[in-house]
Amino acid sequence: MEYILDVQNIQTFIGQYHILQGVNVRVPKGSIVALLGRNGAGKTTTLKSIIGLTAPREGKVIFNGQEVNGMRSFDISSMGIGFVPEHRAIFRDLSVEENLKIAERKKGDYLRKKDFIFELFPDLKRLISLPGTSLSGGQQQMLAIARALVPDNQLLLIDEPSEGLAPVIIESMMAAIRELAKESTVVLVEQNFLVASKLAEYYVIIEEGRSVQDGNMKDLVADKAAIHRYLGAA
Amino acid sequence: MNSFLRKNFIVIIAFAVMAAFLIAAAQGMEKKDFVITLLRGLAVGSITFLVASGFSLIFGLLDVLNLAHGTLFMIGAYIGWTVVVRPDTFVDLLTPLALIASGFALGDVYPLLASRIRLGSSMRRILPWALILVSLLIFWRILPRYPIAIWDVENYGQSPVTFAFMADSGTRLPVLPAAFTEVTMSSALIGLLLASIVIAFGISLFDTSPRTVKLTWKNFIWFAVALIVAIVGVVFNNAMTDYLFGLNSNWLFFVAVVVATLSGVVLGGLMEATLIRPLYSRPIYQLMLTLGMSAIGIEMVRAIWGRPEFVMSKPEFFNGGGEACPATNFADWWANHCSTILFLDGRVRVYNEIFIPLVGLVVLVSIWILLQRTRLGMIIRAGVQDREMVEALGINIRRVFTMVFALGVGLAALGGVLAAPSSGLSNAMGESLFLNALIALAIGGLTNYPGAALGSVIVGMIQQFIIKYGQIGIPIPFTDIVFKPTPPLVPASTVMLMVIILLILPNGLLGKKE
Ligand SMILES: Nc1ncnc2c1ncn2[C@@H]1O[C@H](COP(=O)(O)OP(=O)(O)OP(=O)(O)O)[C@@H](O)[C@H]1O
Ligand SMILES: [Mg+2]
């Protein structure tokens, strides 16, 4: 199988804390891979280690066959990785349009992708000139994802898109992620197992900074014991 | 609208109180005094704003409290003075300074070079220091021997004070041109260029993160610019000196403003790239470093320009005198370029009270447009909130940091050179103004750009009104006592206002709650 992203045994420190102590993630091209695990397991840190915001001290991150660990964040990201952070971290002081424009990597990215983005998230079109602050939680999450769609990204790292959203909104969010996964590969961190199991084809479970189990999502759904042990959910 | 009132209740009250004070002040003095004091407050406020806005831009994006900002303001003034009074010194300095900067302009090329060199880990650790040492030795050999025509701080007749005095009275002391005697021109130029490249390469080795660099001609532009400046500076040395000496004082002043501002920009860029950058993970050290830079800056100014205060003459454009002056209206002023205009029977100094506030306004609007209407401004606003995310979008935020630091220092230097003709040059000019700027920012909101302007104007006004009342006195109601605020009350009053405002509004008048 061809892997667009291959994370090999990364060790990440934050300050003197040894947060990731061996995480392996393999992402087949064109798939959706879910990172699962309890609060504080190290899922967000894994995403940040991939994009270089918390650079791994050891191990390898290979993107499209090229070793990117140790490179600066903006260089890694420029190779075609989009990052959608947790807690809907959009730029509050920028308007919706500016939030999208700032993500341009080449001039004209925004104009080129505009229609695609507004088709996916029709709400945003209406809100285009509002400041980020005045958006609802769901709209902010849409914007955070839309922002990662502006440049040509081959890989999207999405951190807890369903966090704190109402069920109806989660539905449309899932539809949007499915739609954009047709164009690019997705690594998804998701606490809501139901959402994760419906979206992803593969999974990796992270526990206390280690990847402890991975495989096909279908197999995990059937494995009630593993779900209970690692995720504490039924 | 209602919710707007409720949300901004305290701010509105604060403005109402200040307006009441202004009206009260207007009752106590003649109309002309009031208007002129208002204009003076605006003038002081504008200079304060130039320092405060740069400081706040830097703090907002980089989280660096640049305690050297006042010193850089002062350096701007001294550089401007040098261009106006000793253009020959300025021209002589052009080449060595451009050469010293040239190596740093190649910053993008070094990582590529470094990746070609394979070394053991201990060599890797030694190499940068060895390179820095070698280049410092070369600098130490060449720089003291490099010919620069300069004044003599020790000799009163040749000191900056005397040069300033003569220039102000319209004549020039004769100057001796310098020539290459102790080193040959070619060895000096090549030596400086090499030393600069070596030291910049050495410093770049401290940053070990691998990078993908695609070199294009753009990476060499600034290097080329520096080389061209260096070559032009040495080849056309005499021609440029003669040209500058021949310029009228308006153009010379204009050149001085541009040179001082650009020097601030370059100095700020270099300072961020070499000293501030390695310390982002240690903010306390960064703070100490800027404090140290401030002290070193003041000592350098003392060593180069001496301790005594001196003046910088105003450009002719604002300095006319004679029969027709003071001017009574604008057309009249335009014809004679009087230094003052008669307004409500009071004399308004054109340079201080009209030109400086105008420049302040232009800067205010330009920076506002930069922040709100350009991509760089968008990145700055986003970076103030979330640097990591900006970087994760593929934007080289480091470079933006350098640019913002350079811009901030450039604004301070601009403030310095503009203030020089109105308040003179002294070793202490930076400190008091920096204190004003800090108070202004505390009042207006530390990282709020309009807040910086508002706070600066408030600080300027309060000080000028208190100075004015120190002259005319405040009659205390129902008594015969006339209270005259003493000079120490001037800084004390603004500090007091700051304390009061911060007690009521911890984030300043326009600061956002975090
Ligand atoms: N800046 C930091 N300093 C110290 N420890 C940190 C820091 N950031 C994260 N950690 C720790 O690293 C561990 C992993 O954090 P991470 O955010 O990756 O977890 P997560 O799996 O994303 O959790 P959640 O599901 O709650 O988002 C946690 O134990 C957390 O306390
Ligand atoms: Mg997380």
JSON list of N, CA and C in Angstrom, two decimals, chain B residues 163-211:
[
{"chain": "B", "resi": 163, "resn": "PHE", "atom": "N", "xyz": [30.08, 72.08, 16.22]},
{"chain": "B", "resi": 163, "resn": "PHE", "atom": "CA", "xyz": [29.53, 71.88, 14.88]},
{"chain": "B", "resi": 163, "resn": "PHE", "atom": "C", "xyz": [28.04, 72.24, 14.85]},
{"chain": "B", "resi": 164, "resn": "ALA", "atom": "N", "xyz": [27.33, 71.80, 15.90]},
{"chain": "B", "resi": 164, "resn": "ALA", "atom": "CA", "xyz": [25.89, 72.08, 15.95]},
{"chain": "B", "resi": 164, "resn": "ALA", "atom": "C", "xyz": [25.64, 73.57, 16.05]},
{"chain": "B", "resi": 165, "resn": "PHE", "atom": "N", "xyz": [26.42, 74.24, 16.90]},
{"chain": "B", "resi": 165, "resn": "PHE", "atom": "CA", "xyz": [26.24, 75.67, 17.10]},
{"chain": "B", "resi": 165, "resn": "PHE", "atom": "C", "xyz": [26.48, 76.42, 15.80]},
{"chain": "B", "resi": 166, "resn": "MET", "atom": "N", "xyz": [27.59, 76.07, 15.11]},
{"chain": "B", "resi": 166, "resn": "MET", "atom": "CA", "xyz": [27.91, 76.75, 13.86]},
{"chain": "B", "resi": 166, "resn": "MET", "atom": "C", "xyz": [26.83, 76.50, 12.81]},
{"chain": "B", "resi": 167, "resn": "ALA", "atom": "N", "xyz": [26.40, 75.26, 12.71]},
{"chain": "B", "resi": 167, "resn": "ALA", "atom": "CA", "xyz": [25.38, 74.93, 11.72]},
{"chain": "B", "resi": 167, "resn": "ALA", "atom": "C", "xyz": [24.11, 75.71, 12.00]},
{"chain": "B", "resi": 168, "resn": "ASP", "atom": "N", "xyz": [23.78, 75.83, 13.29]},
{"chain": "B", "resi": 168, "resn": "ASP", "atom": "CA", "xyz": [22.56, 76.54, 13.66]},
{"chain": "B", "resi": 168, "resn": "ASP", "atom": "C", "xyz": [22.66, 78.02, 13.31]},
{"chain": "B", "resi": 169, "resn": "SER", "atom": "N", "xyz": [23.88, 78.55, 13.36]},
{"chain": "B", "resi": 169, "resn": "SER", "atom": "CA", "xyz": [24.01, 79.96, 13.02]},
{"chain": "B", "resi": 169, "resn": "SER", "atom": "C", "xyz": [24.28, 80.16, 11.54]},
{"chain": "B", "resi": 170, "resn": "GLY", "atom": "N", "xyz": [24.18, 79.09, 10.77]},
{"chain": "B", "resi": 170, "resn": "GLY", "atom": "CA", "xyz": [24.18, 79.24, 9.32]},
{"chain": "B", "resi": 170, "resn": "GLY", "atom": "C", "xyz": [25.54, 79.09, 8.66]},
{"chain": "B", "resi": 171, "resn": "THR", "atom": "N", "xyz": [26.59, 78.85, 9.41]},
{"chain": "B", "resi": 171, "resn": "THR", "atom": "CA", "xyz": [27.89, 78.61, 8.77]},
{"chain": "B", "resi": 171, "resn": "THR", "atom": "C", "xyz": [28.34, 77.20, 9.07]},
{"chain": "B", "resi": 172, "resn": "ARG", "atom": "N", "xyz": [29.37, 76.78, 8.37]},
{"chain": "B", "resi": 172, "resn": "ARG", "atom": "CA", "xyz": [29.87, 75.44, 8.63]},
{"chain": "B", "resi": 172, "resn": "ARG", "atom": "C", "xyz": [31.33, 75.52, 9.01]},
{"chain": "B", "resi": 173, "resn": "LEU", "atom": "N", "xyz": [31.72, 74.71, 9.98]},
{"chain": "B", "resi": 173, "resn": "LEU", "atom": "CA", "xyz": [33.15, 74.58, 10.25]},
{"chain": "B", "resi": 173, "resn": "LEU", "atom": "C", "xyz": [33.77, 73.84, 9.07]},
{"chain": "B", "resi": 174, "resn": "PRO", "atom": "N", "xyz": [34.97, 74.23, 8.66]},
{"chain": "B", "resi": 174, "resn": "PRO", "atom": "CA", "xyz": [35.63, 73.46, 7.60]},
{"chain": "B", "resi": 174, "resn": "PRO", "atom": "C", "xyz": [35.92, 72.04, 8.10]},
{"chain": "B", "resi": 175, "resn": "VAL", "atom": "N", "xyz": [35.79, 71.06, 7.20]},
{"chain": "B", "resi": 175, "resn": "VAL", "atom": "CA", "xyz": [36.06, 69.68, 7.61]},
{"chain": "B", "resi": 175, "resn": "VAL", "atom": "C", "xyz": [37.18, 69.11, 6.78]},
{"chain": "B", "resi": 176, "resn": "LEU", "atom": "N", "xyz": [37.94, 68.20, 7.38]},
{"chain": "B", "resi": 176, "resn": "LEU", "atom": "CA", "xyz": [39.04, 67.54, 6.68]},
{"chain": "B", "resi": 176, "resn": "LEU", "atom": "C", "xyz": [38.55, 66.21, 6.13]},
{"chain": "B", "resi": 177, "resn": "PRO", "atom": "N", "xyz": [38.69, 65.98, 4.83]},
{"chain": "B", "resi": 177, "resn": "PRO", "atom": "CA", "xyz": [38.31, 64.66, 4.31]},
{"chain": "B", "resi": 177, "resn": "PRO", "atom": "C", "xyz": [39.29, 63.59, 4.79]},
{"chain": "B", "resi": 178, "resn": "ALA", "atom": "N", "xyz": [38.77, 62.36, 4.95]},
{"chain": "B", "resi": 178, "resn": "ALA", "atom": "CA", "xyz": [39.63, 61.26, 5.38]},
{"chain": "B", "resi": 178, "resn": "ALA", "atom": "C", "xyz": [40.04, 60.46, 4.15]},
{"chain": "B", "resi": 179, "resn": "ALA", "atom": "N", "xyz": [41.20, 59.80, 4.24]},
{"chain": "B", "resi": 179, "resn": "ALA", "atom": "CA", "xyz": [41.66, 59.01, 3.10]},
{"chain": "B", "resi": 179, "resn": "ALA", "atom": "C", "xyz": [42.24, 57.69, 3.59]},
{"chain": "B", "resi": 180, "resn": "PHE", "atom": "N", "xyz": [42.30, 56.71, 2.69]},
{"chain": "B", "resi": 180, "resn": "PHE", "atom": "CA", "xyz": [42.87, 55.42, 3.04]},
{"chain": "B", "resi": 180, "resn": "PHE", "atom": "C", "xyz": [44.38, 55.57, 3.21]},
{"chain": "B", "resi": 181, "resn": "THR", "atom": "N", "xyz": [44.87, 55.54, 4.42]},
{"chain": "B", "resi": 181, "resn": "THR", "atom": "CA", "xyz": [46.31, 55.60, 4.64]},
{"chain": "B", "resi": 181, "resn": "THR", "atom": "C", "xyz": [46.80, 54.37, 5.40]},
{"chain": "B", "resi": 182, "resn": "GLU", "atom": "N", "xyz": [46.06, 54.00, 6.45]},
{"chain": "B", "resi": 182, "resn": "GLU", "atom": "CA", "xyz": [46.55, 52.89, 7.29]},
{"chain": "B", "resi": 182, "resn": "GLU", "atom": "C", "xyz": [46.24, 51.52, 6.71]},
{"chain": "B", "resi": 183, "resn": "VAL", "atom": "N", "xyz": [45.17, 51.43, 5.89]},
{"chain": "B", "resi": 183, "resn": "VAL", "atom": "CA", "xyz": [44.91, 50.18, 5.17]},
{"chain": "B", "resi": 183, "resn": "VAL", "atom": "C", "xyz": [44.68, 50.56, 3.72]},
{"chain": "B", "resi": 184, "resn": "THR", "atom": "N", "xyz": [44.91, 49.59, 2.82]},
{"chain": "B", "resi": 184, "resn": "THR", "atom": "CA", "xyz": [44.58, 49.88, 1.43]},
{"chain": "B", "resi": 184, "resn": "THR", "atom": "C", "xyz": [43.08, 49.71, 1.25]},
{"chain": "B", "resi": 185, "resn": "MET", "atom": "N", "xyz": [42.57, 50.44, 0.29]},
{"chain": "B", "resi": 185, "resn": "MET", "atom": "CA", "xyz": [41.12, 50.41, 0.10]},
{"chain": "B", "resi": 185, "resn": "MET", "atom": "C", "xyz": [40.63, 49.00, -0.20]},
{"chain": "B", "resi": 186, "resn": "SER", "atom": "N", "xyz": [41.33, 48.30, -1.11]},
{"chain": "B", "resi": 186, "resn": "SER", "atom": "CA", "xyz": [40.83, 46.99, -1.52]},
{"chain": "B", "resi": 186, "resn": "SER", "atom": "C", "xyz": [40.87, 46.00, -0.34]},
{"chain": "B", "resi": 187, "resn": "SER", "atom": "N", "xyz": [41.93, 46.01, 0.45]},
{"chain": "B", "resi": 187, "resn": "SER", "atom": "CA", "xyz": [41.96, 45.05, 1.55]},
{"chain": "B", "resi": 187, "resn": "SER", "atom": "C", "xyz": [40.90, 45.39, 2.59]},
{"chain": "B", "resi": 188, "resn": "ALA", "atom": "N", "xyz": [40.65, 46.67, 2.82]},
{"chain": "B", "resi": 188, "resn": "ALA", "atom": "CA", "xyz": [39.61, 47.05, 3.78]},
{"chain": "B", "resi": 188, "resn": "ALA", "atom": "C", "xyz": [38.24, 46.57, 3.31]},
{"chain": "B", "resi": 189, "resn": "LEU", "atom": "N", "xyz": [37.94, 46.83, 2.04]},
{"chain": "B", "resi": 189, "resn": "LEU", "atom": "CA", "xyz": [36.60, 46.48, 1.54]},
{"chain": "B", "resi": 189, "resn": "LEU", "atom": "C", "xyz": [36.41, 44.96, 1.51]},
{"chain": "B", "resi": 190, "resn": "ILE", "atom": "N", "xyz": [37.38, 44.27, 0.94]},
{"chain": "B", "resi": 190, "resn": "ILE", "atom": "CA", "xyz": [37.24, 42.81, 0.84]},
{"chain": "B", "resi": 190, "resn": "ILE", "atom": "C", "xyz": [37.22, 42.19, 2.23]},
{"chain": "B", "resi": 191, "resn": "GLY", "atom": "N", "xyz": [38.08, 42.70, 3.12]},
{"chain": "B", "resi": 191, "resn": "GLY", "atom": "CA", "xyz": [38.12, 42.18, 4.48]},
{"chain": "B", "resi": 191, "resn": "GLY", "atom": "C", "xyz": [36.78, 42.32, 5.18]},
{"chain": "B", "resi": 192, "resn": "LEU", "atom": "N", "xyz": [36.18, 43.49, 5.09]},
{"chain": "B", "resi": 192, "resn": "LEU", "atom": "CA", "xyz": [34.89, 43.71, 5.75]},
{"chain": "B", "resi": 192, "resn": "LEU", "atom": "C", "xyz": [33.81, 42.80, 5.17]},
{"chain": "B", "resi": 193, "resn": "LEU", "atom": "N", "xyz": [33.80, 42.68, 3.86]},
{"chain": "B", "resi": 193, "resn": "LEU", "atom": "CA", "xyz": [32.80, 41.83, 3.22]},
{"chain": "B", "resi": 193, "resn": "LEU", "atom": "C", "xyz": [32.94, 40.38, 3.69]},
{"chain": "B", "resi": 194, "resn": "LEU", "atom": "N", "xyz": [34.17, 39.88, 3.66]},
{"chain": "B", "resi": 194, "resn": "LEU", "atom": "CA", "xyz": [34.40, 38.50, 4.09]},
{"chain": "B", "resi": 194, "resn": "LEU", "atom": "C", "xyz": [34.03, 38.32, 5.55]},
{"chain": "B", "resi": 195, "resn": "ALA", "atom": "N", "xyz": [34.49, 39.23, 6.39]},
{"chain": "B", "resi": 195, "resn": "ALA", "atom": "CA", "xyz": [34.22, 39.11, 7.83]},
{"chain": "B", "resi": 195, "resn": "ALA", "atom": "C", "xyz": [32.71, 39.08, 8.07]},
{"chain": "B", "resi": 196, "resn": "SER", "atom": "N", "xyz": [31.99, 39.91, 7.33]},
{"chain": "B", "resi": 196, "resn": "SER", "atom": "CA", "xyz": [30.54, 39.96, 7.51]},
{"chain": "B", "resi": 196, "resn": "SER", "atom": "C", "xyz": [29.90, 38.64, 7.12]},
{"chain": "B", "resi": 197, "resn": "ILE", "atom": "N", "xyz": [30.32, 38.09, 5.98]},
{"chain": "B", "resi": 197, "resn": "ILE", "atom": "CA", "xyz": [29.75, 36.82, 5.54]},
{"chain": "B", "resi": 197, "resn": "ILE", "atom": "C", "xyz": [30.09, 35.73, 6.55]},
{"chain": "B", "resi": 198, "resn": "VAL", "atom": "N", "xyz": [31.34, 35.73, 7.02]},
{"chain": "B", "resi": 198, "resn": "VAL", "atom": "CA", "xyz": [31.77, 34.69, 7.96]},
{"chain": "B", "resi": 198, "resn": "VAL", "atom": "C", "xyz": [30.97, 34.77, 9.26]},
{"chain": "B", "resi": 199, "resn": "ILE", "atom": "N", "xyz": [30.78, 35.98, 9.78]},
{"chain": "B", "resi": 199, "resn": "ILE", "atom": "CA", "xyz": [30.08, 36.08, 11.07]},
{"chain": "B", "resi": 199, "resn": "ILE", "atom": "C", "xyz": [28.60, 35.74, 10.90]},
{"chain": "B", "resi": 200, "resn": "ALA", "atom": "N", "xyz": [28.01, 36.17, 9.79]},
{"chain": "B", "resi": 200, "resn": "ALA", "atom": "CA", "xyz": [26.60, 35.85, 9.58]},
{"chain": "B", "resi": 200, "resn": "ALA", "atom": "C", "xyz": [26.41, 34.35, 9.40]},
{"chain": "B", "resi": 201, "resn": "PHE", "atom": "N", "xyz": [27.34, 33.73, 8.68]},
{"chain": "B", "resi": 201, "resn": "PHE", "atom": "CA", "xyz": [27.29, 32.28, 8.51]},
{"chain": "B", "resi": 201, "resn": "PHE", "atom": "C", "xyz": [27.45, 31.58, 9.86]},
{"chain": "B", "resi": 202, "resn": "GLY", "atom": "N", "xyz": [28.40, 32.06, 10.65]},
{"chain": "B", "resi": 202, "resn": "GLY", "atom": "CA", "xyz": [28.62, 31.48, 11.98]},
{"chain": "B", "resi": 202, "resn": "GLY", "atom": "C", "xyz": [27.36, 31.55, 12.83]},
{"chain": "B", "resi": 203, "resn": "ILE", "atom": "N", "xyz": [26.72, 32.70, 12.85]},
{"chain": "B", "resi": 203, "resn": "ILE", "atom": "CA", "xyz": [25.52, 32.86, 13.67]},
{"chain": "B", "resi": 203, "resn": "ILE", "atom": "C", "xyz": [24.40, 31.96, 13.15]},
{"chain": "B", "resi": 204, "resn": "SER", "atom": "N", "xyz": [24.33, 31.83, 11.82]},
{"chain": "B", "resi": 204, "resn": "SER", "atom": "CA", "xyz": [23.24, 31.02, 11.26]},
{"chain": "B", "resi": 204, "resn": "SER", "atom": "C", "xyz": [23.40, 29.55, 11.64]},
{"chain": "B", "resi": 205, "resn": "LEU", "atom": "N", "xyz": [24.62, 29.12, 11.95]},
{"chain": "B", "resi": 205, "resn": "LEU", "atom": "CA", "xyz": [24.85, 27.71, 12.29]},
{"chain": "B", "resi": 205, "resn": "LEU", "atom": "C", "xyz": [24.21, 27.31, 13.61]},
{"chain": "B", "resi": 206, "resn": "PHE", "atom": "N", "xyz": [23.90, 28.29, 14.45]},
{"chain": "B", "resi": 206, "resn": "PHE", "atom": "CA", "xyz": [23.27, 27.96, 15.73]},
{"chain": "B", "resi": 206, "resn": "PHE", "atom": "C", "xyz": [21.88, 27.38, 15.52]},
{"chain": "B", "resi": 207, "resn": "ASP", "atom": "N", "xyz": [21.26, 27.76, 14.42]},
{"chain": "B", "resi": 207, "resn": "ASP", "atom": "CA", "xyz": [19.94, 27.24, 14.11]},
{"chain": "B", "resi": 207, "resn": "ASP", "atom": "C", "xyz": [20.10, 25.97, 13.28]},
{"chain": "B", "resi": 208, "resn": "THR", "atom": "N", "xyz": [19.83, 24.81, 13.90]},
{"chain": "B", "resi": 208, "resn": "THR", "atom": "CA", "xyz": [20.18, 23.56, 13.24]},
{"chain": "B", "resi": 208, "resn": "THR", "atom": "C", "xyz": [19.01, 22.90, 12.52]},
{"chain": "B", "resi": 209, "resn": "SER", "atom": "N", "xyz": [17.83, 23.51, 12.56]},
{"chain": "B", "resi": 209, "resn": "SER", "atom": "CA", "xyz": [16.70, 22.83, 11.94]},
{"chain": "B", "resi": 209, "resn": "SER", "atom": "C", "xyz": [16.89, 22.77, 10.43]},
{"chain": "B", "resi": 210, "resn": "PRO", "atom": "N", "xyz": [16.68, 21.56, 9.86]},
{"chain": "B", "resi": 210, "resn": "PRO", "atom": "CA", "xyz": [16.82, 21.44, 8.41]},
{"chain": "B", "resi": 210, "resn": "PRO", "atom": "C", "xyz": [15.74, 22.25, 7.70]},
{"chain": "B", "resi": 211, "resn": "ARG", "atom": "N", "xyz": [16.07, 22.79, 6.57]},
{"chain": "B", "resi": 211, "resn": "ARG", "atom": "CA", "xyz": [15.09, 23.59, 5.86]},
{"chain": "B", "resi": 211, "resn": "ARG", "atom": "C", "xyz": [15.11, 23.27, 4.39]}
]
